[in-house]
Amino acid sequence: MERVRFAPSPTGPLHIGGLRTALFNYLYARKHKGVFVLRVEDTDLNRKVENSEAYIHESLAWCNISPDEDPIKGGEYGPYRQSERGDIYQKYIKVLLDKGKAYYAFDSGEALAAAREKDEKEKGGFKYNAQNRMRFDNSLTNTDKETAEKILESNTVVRLKVAPGVDVMASDLVRGSVRVNNNELEDKILMKKDGMPTYHFANVVDDYLMKITTVIRGEEWLPSLPIHQLLYEAFGWDSPKFMHLPLILNPSGKGKLSKRDGDKNGYPVFPIQWKETLGYREAGFLPEAHLNYIAQLGWSPKREEELMSLSDMENEFDVSNVQKGGARFDLEKARWINQQHLTKLSAVQIIERYPDQVAALNAIYGEKTAAIVELVKERLVLVNDLKTTTEIFIKDPIEYDPKSMKRISKFDVKQVGELIKACIEIHEIIDLKDAFVQKGEEHGIGLGAFMQLTRVAIVGSLSGPDLFEMLKILGKSVTLKRLDRLINITL
Ligand code: GLU
């Protein structure tokens, strides 16, 4: 049974990269009929930001990718918040100390800073590892008695004892095998002075205890892989499979996608609103479309068709199509995918899901609202476009588009306008097109003039949905009123 986990640190809102990691974990779990775990890695108390955990739950819920086990739901392997697992880390650090795979270190910050400065000057770099650990104040350089006293005297750290000179090998499902010589590594701190575990230690212990079979995370964690591998080996545990997802690059392809970049170029980087900053939800993206887009940041499905529902993705997700190279963010593509998903929804579904967007329309048109939404649906890119595209059904156009006015000024607006009004008086709104054609023939005026003028009167410009459908909804009196207004303006 595959078990995967999304393990965010609650240090702020989730960004696109974090959500993509969650999604890939979710898809992998569903594809393999496995379990998707959410573990909150909140051991770094200085970086913890209030409400971030709630934000993570809400974002995943909006996207419909809620975990099977998490801090709220619980599960067989809880607690799922690392801050509640202190006893477990204490127990497992003792295991490593007893095995001689870890040791206490008592060095002061000043002593380390001085050593670093010296080594950087003399050797061009500093590492606390097998080459120099005997220079420092730790349980390897103190007697057992001294060590015991020092542990009692002050808070100490525990470091991993990395064996010198051998290669550590780890493998990644996307990148193949990763090999690093241990001499490149440091004796990483596993337990901090405040008694809290470091990311590396807690992460490995929890992945093991939570029976995680595949670790799927962002590429920024690849440098940690050798240390994690060494930790598994130190415990004598089998390591899980690893898959590091490619970076998400900004639209220019130069550098990582950042919030600053999003602010500057007007696209969100968060799924939902965080404090003052709006997310994709508020910008009018459908969650299923947002997921469809971010799934393609690093994964190219085999099929040609780019539009996928969540269940399509669950069925088709395949590790072998996850790329190594960075994935460039493309707002236009994200918008296009959103538009395509919107057209797939029925008007009734849109109204049910976004009642606020159509509240004003509903107050005037009641049951007819669905017909209006159907009419404008093809023109929507974002859900929020509903308000602007349906405005003409709520109020008369305030301004007329100058270009459109120039176009209709080629006709005798008063004459054509009066003919249109006559058609409406006789035929009501039904069969208006035939009436326009007939009247046009009588006066030697093309159908285009009738239609363009009516459209400008109704919409304020030469754009908008099907004219005759719009007229049917607006009705005779509103249409006549708007025609009169245009005729009077152009007189
Ligand atoms: N807590 C790490 C993060 O914030 C988890 C990395 C991992 O998945 O191992 O992304």
mmCIF file of C-alpha atoms in Angstrom, residues 71-298:
data_model
loop_
_atom_site.group_PDB
_atom_site.id
_atom_site.type_symbol
_atom_site.label_atom_id
_atom_site.label_comp_id
_atom_site.label_asym_id
_atom_site.label_seq_id
_atom_site.Cartn_x
_atom_site.Cartn_y
_atom_site.Cartn_z
ATOM 1 C CA PRO A 71 -3.890 16.744 12.326
ATOM 2 C CA ILE A 72 -7.626 17.394 12.446
ATOM 3 C CA LYS A 73 -8.990 14.087 11.133
ATOM 4 C CA GLY A 74 -6.285 12.098 12.872
ATOM 5 C CA GLY A 75 -5.327 8.604 11.763
ATOM 6 C CA GLU A 76 -3.441 5.550 12.867
ATOM 7 C CA TYR A 77 -0.004 7.210 12.843
ATOM 8 C CA GLY A 78 -0.676 10.498 14.640
ATOM 9 C CA PRO A 79 -0.147 12.968 16.031
ATOM 10 C CA TYR A 80 0.334 14.638 12.649
ATOM 11 C CA ARG A 81 1.724 17.879 14.042
ATOM 12 C CA GLN A 82 5.425 17.592 14.789
ATOM 13 C CA SER A 83 5.166 19.945 17.766
ATOM 14 C CA GLU A 84 3.081 17.220 19.428
ATOM 15 C CA ARG A 85 5.640 14.466 18.806
ATOM 16 C CA GLY A 86 8.403 15.631 21.176
ATOM 17 C CA ASP A 87 8.583 12.346 23.125
ATOM 18 C CA ILE A 88 8.992 10.377 19.932
ATOM 19 C CA TYR A 89 12.016 12.433 18.832
ATOM 20 C CA GLN A 90 13.582 12.082 22.299
ATOM 21 C CA LYS A 91 13.200 8.338 22.093
ATOM 22 C CA TYR A 92 14.724 8.080 18.617
ATOM 23 C CA ILE A 93 17.639 10.417 19.223
ATOM 24 C CA LYS A 94 18.640 8.098 22.080
ATOM 25 C CA VAL A 95 18.626 5.215 19.621
ATOM 26 C CA LEU A 96 21.199 6.988 17.454
ATOM 27 C CA LEU A 97 23.293 8.091 20.438
ATOM 28 C CA ASP A 98 23.342 4.551 21.806
ATOM 29 C CA LYS A 99 24.365 3.173 18.440
ATOM 30 C CA GLY A 100 27.237 5.673 18.236
ATOM 31 C CA LYS A 101 25.698 7.226 15.136
ATOM 32 C CA ALA A 102 25.195 10.602 16.780
ATOM 33 C CA TYR A 103 27.006 12.613 19.427
ATOM 34 C CA TYR A 104 26.471 15.579 21.723
ATOM 35 C CA ALA A 105 28.118 18.890 20.895
ATOM 36 C CA PHE A 106 28.645 21.737 23.353
ATOM 37 C CA ASP A 107 30.340 24.361 21.199
ATOM 38 C CA SER A 108 29.282 27.921 21.788
ATOM 39 C CA GLY A 109 28.104 30.086 18.929
ATOM 40 C CA GLU A 110 31.232 32.251 19.318
ATOM 41 C CA ALA A 111 33.610 29.271 19.143
ATOM 42 C CA LEU A 112 31.942 28.038 15.969
ATOM 43 C CA ALA A 113 31.950 31.480 14.382
ATOM 44 C CA ALA A 114 35.682 31.841 15.109
ATOM 45 C CA ALA A 115 36.435 28.405 13.651
ATOM 46 C CA ARG A 116 34.389 29.224 10.598
ATOM 47 C CA GLU A 117 36.175 32.499 10.023
ATOM 48 C CA LYS A 118 39.589 30.858 10.383
ATOM 49 C CA ASP A 119 38.804 27.925 8.055
ATOM 50 C CA GLU A 120 37.196 30.126 5.473
ATOM 51 C CA LYS A 121 40.304 32.262 5.377
ATOM 52 C CA GLU A 122 42.804 29.393 5.413
ATOM 53 C CA LYS A 123 40.980 26.609 3.555
ATOM 54 C CA GLY A 124 38.286 28.462 1.685
ATOM 55 C CA GLY A 125 35.425 26.799 3.556
ATOM 56 C CA PHE A 126 34.192 25.358 6.813
ATOM 57 C CA LYS A 127 32.498 22.093 7.651
ATOM 58 C CA TYR A 128 31.796 20.517 11.018
ATOM 59 C CA ASN A 129 32.545 16.928 10.019
ATOM 60 C CA ALA A 130 34.911 13.983 10.359
ATOM 61 C CA GLN A 131 37.869 16.046 9.178
ATOM 62 C CA ASN A 132 37.687 18.449 12.070
ATOM 63 C CA ARG A 133 35.139 17.291 14.635
ATOM 64 C CA MET A 134 37.959 16.384 17.034
ATOM 65 C CA ARG A 135 38.874 20.107 17.226
ATOM 66 C CA PHE A 136 35.590 20.904 18.904
ATOM 67 C CA ASP A 137 33.875 20.593 22.239
ATOM 68 C CA ASN A 138 31.709 17.498 21.969
ATOM 69 C CA SER A 139 31.138 14.076 23.472
ATOM 70 C CA LEU A 140 33.878 12.636 21.242
ATOM 71 C CA THR A 141 36.491 14.979 22.673
ATOM 72 C CA ASN A 142 35.302 14.890 26.307
ATOM 73 C CA THR A 143 35.374 12.007 28.762
ATOM 74 C CA ASP A 144 32.072 10.355 29.612
ATOM 75 C CA LYS A 145 32.109 12.098 32.970
ATOM 76 C CA GLU A 146 32.703 15.529 31.447
ATOM 77 C CA THR A 147 30.030 14.867 28.870
ATOM 78 C CA ALA A 148 27.505 13.909 31.532
ATOM 79 C CA GLU A 149 28.293 17.084 33.457
ATOM 80 C CA LYS A 150 28.069 19.306 30.398
ATOM 81 C CA ILE A 151 24.702 17.834 29.433
ATOM 82 C CA LEU A 152 23.389 18.712 32.876
ATOM 83 C CA GLU A 153 25.005 22.151 32.903
ATOM 84 C CA SER A 154 23.642 23.566 29.698
ATOM 85 C CA ASN A 155 21.516 22.781 26.717
ATOM 86 C CA THR A 156 23.341 20.842 24.069
ATOM 87 C CA VAL A 157 22.821 19.877 20.488
ATOM 88 C CA VAL A 158 23.070 16.399 18.998
ATOM 89 C CA ARG A 159 24.887 15.905 15.700
ATOM 90 C CA LEU A 160 24.851 13.086 13.186
ATOM 91 C CA LYS A 161 28.212 11.292 13.017
ATOM 92 C CA VAL A 162 28.891 11.039 9.316
ATOM 93 C CA ALA A 163 31.519 8.432 8.455
ATOM 94 C CA PRO A 164 34.338 9.917 6.358
ATOM 95 C CA GLY A 165 35.409 9.057 2.870
ATOM 96 C CA VAL A 166 32.545 6.901 1.631
ATOM 97 C CA ASP A 167 29.948 7.701 -0.969
ATOM 98 C CA VAL A 168 26.331 7.962 -0.013
ATOM 99 C CA MET A 169 23.949 6.798 -2.703
ATOM 100 C CA ALA A 170 20.324 7.709 -2.935
ATOM 101 C CA SER A 171 17.901 7.411 -5.756
ATOM 102 C CA ASP A 172 15.258 9.718 -7.112
ATOM 103 C CA LEU A 173 12.376 8.614 -9.324
ATOM 104 C CA VAL A 174 12.829 11.608 -11.614
ATOM 105 C CA ARG A 175 16.580 12.088 -11.540
ATOM 106 C CA GLY A 176 17.904 8.578 -11.135
ATOM 107 C CA SER A 177 20.723 7.955 -8.674
ATOM 108 C CA VAL A 178 22.339 10.681 -6.655
ATOM 109 C CA ARG A 179 25.819 10.065 -5.289
ATOM 110 C CA VAL A 180 27.699 12.303 -2.880
ATOM 111 C CA ASN A 181 30.956 11.724 -1.043
ATOM 112 C CA ASN A 182 30.444 11.966 2.688
ATOM 113 C CA ASN A 183 33.352 14.366 2.961
ATOM 114 C CA GLU A 184 31.121 16.920 1.248
ATOM 115 C CA LEU A 185 28.593 16.640 4.043
ATOM 116 C CA GLU A 186 28.444 18.029 7.551
ATOM 117 C CA ASP A 187 27.663 16.386 10.847
ATOM 118 C CA LYS A 188 24.220 17.941 10.712
ATOM 119 C CA ILE A 189 22.503 18.991 13.907
ATOM 120 C CA LEU A 190 19.628 16.613 14.652
ATOM 121 C CA MET A 191 18.426 18.018 17.966
ATOM 122 C CA LYS A 192 18.633 21.708 18.763
ATOM 123 C CA LYS A 193 19.436 23.419 22.024
ATOM 124 C CA ASP A 194 15.761 24.098 22.641
ATOM 125 C CA GLY A 195 15.148 20.346 22.667
ATOM 126 C CA MET A 196 13.353 20.486 19.329
ATOM 127 C CA PRO A 197 14.400 18.255 16.444
ATOM 128 C CA THR A 198 15.711 19.790 13.228
ATOM 129 C CA TYR A 199 13.833 19.370 9.976
ATOM 130 C CA HIS A 200 16.086 16.512 8.826
ATOM 131 C CA PHE A 201 15.686 14.429 11.934
ATOM 132 C CA ALA A 202 11.966 14.889 12.506
ATOM 133 C CA ASN A 203 11.248 14.438 8.812
ATOM 134 C CA VAL A 204 13.042 11.088 8.559
ATOM 135 C CA VAL A 205 11.742 9.718 11.853
ATOM 136 C CA ASP A 206 8.186 10.661 10.924
ATOM 137 C CA ASP A 207 8.376 9.344 7.384
ATOM 138 C CA TYR A 208 9.539 6.058 8.847
ATOM 139 C CA LEU A 209 6.971 5.896 11.650
ATOM 140 C CA MET A 210 4.136 7.018 9.388
ATOM 141 C CA LYS A 211 5.111 4.253 6.951
ATOM 142 C CA ILE A 212 5.629 6.660 4.076
ATOM 143 C CA THR A 213 6.558 4.717 0.948
ATOM 144 C CA THR A 214 7.280 7.610 -1.439
ATOM 145 C CA VAL A 215 8.486 11.085 -0.572
ATOM 146 C CA ILE A 216 7.329 13.624 -3.146
ATOM 147 C CA ARG A 217 8.600 17.159 -2.601
ATOM 148 C CA GLY A 218 10.130 20.172 -4.313
ATOM 149 C CA GLU A 219 13.578 20.233 -5.845
ATOM 150 C CA GLU A 220 14.815 22.604 -3.145
ATOM 151 C CA TRP A 221 15.001 19.566 -0.844
ATOM 152 C CA LEU A 222 17.290 17.570 -3.115
ATOM 153 C CA PRO A 223 20.461 18.720 -1.282
ATOM 154 C CA SER A 224 18.988 17.214 1.911
ATOM 155 C CA LEU A 225 18.597 13.804 0.311
ATOM 156 C CA PRO A 226 22.081 12.447 1.181
ATOM 157 C CA ILE A 227 21.649 13.413 4.830
ATOM 158 C CA HIS A 228 18.244 11.745 4.905
ATOM 159 C CA GLN A 229 19.698 8.657 3.296
ATOM 160 C CA LEU A 230 22.463 8.574 5.926
ATOM 161 C CA LEU A 231 19.878 8.885 8.669
ATOM 162 C CA TYR A 232 17.935 5.893 7.334
ATOM 163 C CA GLU A 233 21.172 3.943 7.204
ATOM 164 C CA ALA A 234 22.158 5.023 10.718
ATOM 165 C CA PHE A 235 18.860 3.687 12.053
ATOM 166 C CA GLY A 236 19.093 0.585 9.896
ATOM 167 C CA TRP A 237 15.793 1.425 8.180
ATOM 168 C CA ASP A 238 14.906 0.996 4.523
ATOM 169 C CA SER A 239 14.520 4.387 2.892
ATOM 170 C CA PRO A 240 11.359 5.292 0.993
ATOM 171 C CA LYS A 241 11.378 6.153 -2.709
ATOM 172 C CA PHE A 242 12.053 9.818 -3.459
ATOM 173 C CA MET A 243 10.749 12.120 -6.133
ATOM 174 C CA HIS A 244 11.867 15.742 -6.314
ATOM 175 C CA LEU A 245 9.626 17.959 -8.406
ATOM 176 C CA PRO A 246 11.118 20.553 -10.754
ATOM 177 C CA LEU A 247 11.258 24.214 -9.812
ATOM 178 C CA ILE A 248 8.478 26.511 -10.933
ATOM 179 C CA LEU A 249 10.030 29.396 -12.831
ATOM 180 C CA ASN A 250 8.615 32.851 -13.420
ATOM 181 C CA PRO A 251 7.125 33.653 -16.851
ATOM 182 C CA SER A 252 10.441 34.861 -18.251
ATOM 183 C CA GLY A 253 11.998 31.518 -17.310
ATOM 184 C CA LYS A 254 14.698 33.321 -15.339
ATOM 185 C CA GLY A 255 14.466 32.529 -11.657
ATOM 186 C CA LYS A 256 11.932 31.014 -9.328
ATOM 187 C CA LEU A 257 8.350 32.222 -9.374
ATOM 188 C CA SER A 258 8.036 34.635 -6.473
ATOM 189 C CA LYS A 259 5.289 36.595 -4.805
ATOM 190 C CA ARG A 260 7.038 39.815 -5.761
ATOM 191 C CA ASP A 261 6.986 38.773 -9.371
ATOM 192 C CA GLY A 262 3.278 37.989 -9.106
ATOM 193 C CA ASP A 263 2.532 41.344 -7.478
ATOM 194 C CA LYS A 264 4.448 43.155 -10.183
ATOM 195 C CA ASN A 265 2.818 41.339 -13.078
ATOM 196 C CA GLY A 266 -0.659 40.997 -11.675
ATOM 197 C CA TYR A 267 -1.091 37.293 -11.052
ATOM 198 C CA PRO A 268 -1.706 35.534 -7.749
ATOM 199 C CA VAL A 269 0.761 33.069 -6.303
ATOM 200 C CA PHE A 270 -1.506 31.794 -3.521
ATOM 201 C CA PRO A 271 -4.519 29.504 -3.942
ATOM 202 C CA ILE A 272 -6.802 31.557 -1.694
ATOM 203 C CA GLN A 273 -6.680 34.923 -0.012
ATOM 204 C CA TRP A 274 -3.952 35.443 2.597
ATOM 205 C CA LYS A 275 -4.450 38.618 4.612
ATOM 206 C CA GLU A 276 -4.624 41.451 2.058
ATOM 207 C CA THR A 277 -3.312 39.343 -0.816
ATOM 208 C CA LEU A 278 -5.890 37.752 -3.086
ATOM 209 C CA GLY A 279 -5.516 34.223 -4.359
ATOM 210 C CA TYR A 280 -6.686 32.290 -7.412
ATOM 211 C CA ARG A 281 -10.058 31.689 -5.784
ATOM 212 C CA GLU A 282 -10.722 35.406 -5.412
ATOM 213 C CA ALA A 283 -9.391 36.128 -8.896
ATOM 214 C CA GLY A 284 -12.161 33.929 -10.282
ATOM 215 C CA PHE A 285 -10.387 30.670 -11.081
ATOM 216 C CA LEU A 286 -12.270 27.403 -10.722
ATOM 217 C CA PRO A 287 -10.400 25.075 -8.368
ATOM 218 C CA GLU A 288 -10.551 22.229 -10.890
ATOM 219 C CA ALA A 289 -9.078 24.477 -13.589
ATOM 220 C CA HIS A 290 -6.386 25.756 -11.264
ATOM 221 C CA LEU A 291 -5.389 22.185 -10.443
ATOM 222 C CA ASN A 292 -5.480 21.217 -14.105
ATOM 223 C CA TYR A 293 -3.047 24.030 -14.818
ATOM 224 C CA ILE A 294 -0.634 23.451 -11.961
ATOM 225 C CA ALA A 295 -0.565 19.709 -12.660
ATOM 226 C CA GLN A 296 1.109 20.605 -15.930
ATOM 227 C CA LEU A 297 3.890 22.467 -14.152
ATOM 228 C CA GLY A 298 6.273 19.565 -14.334
#
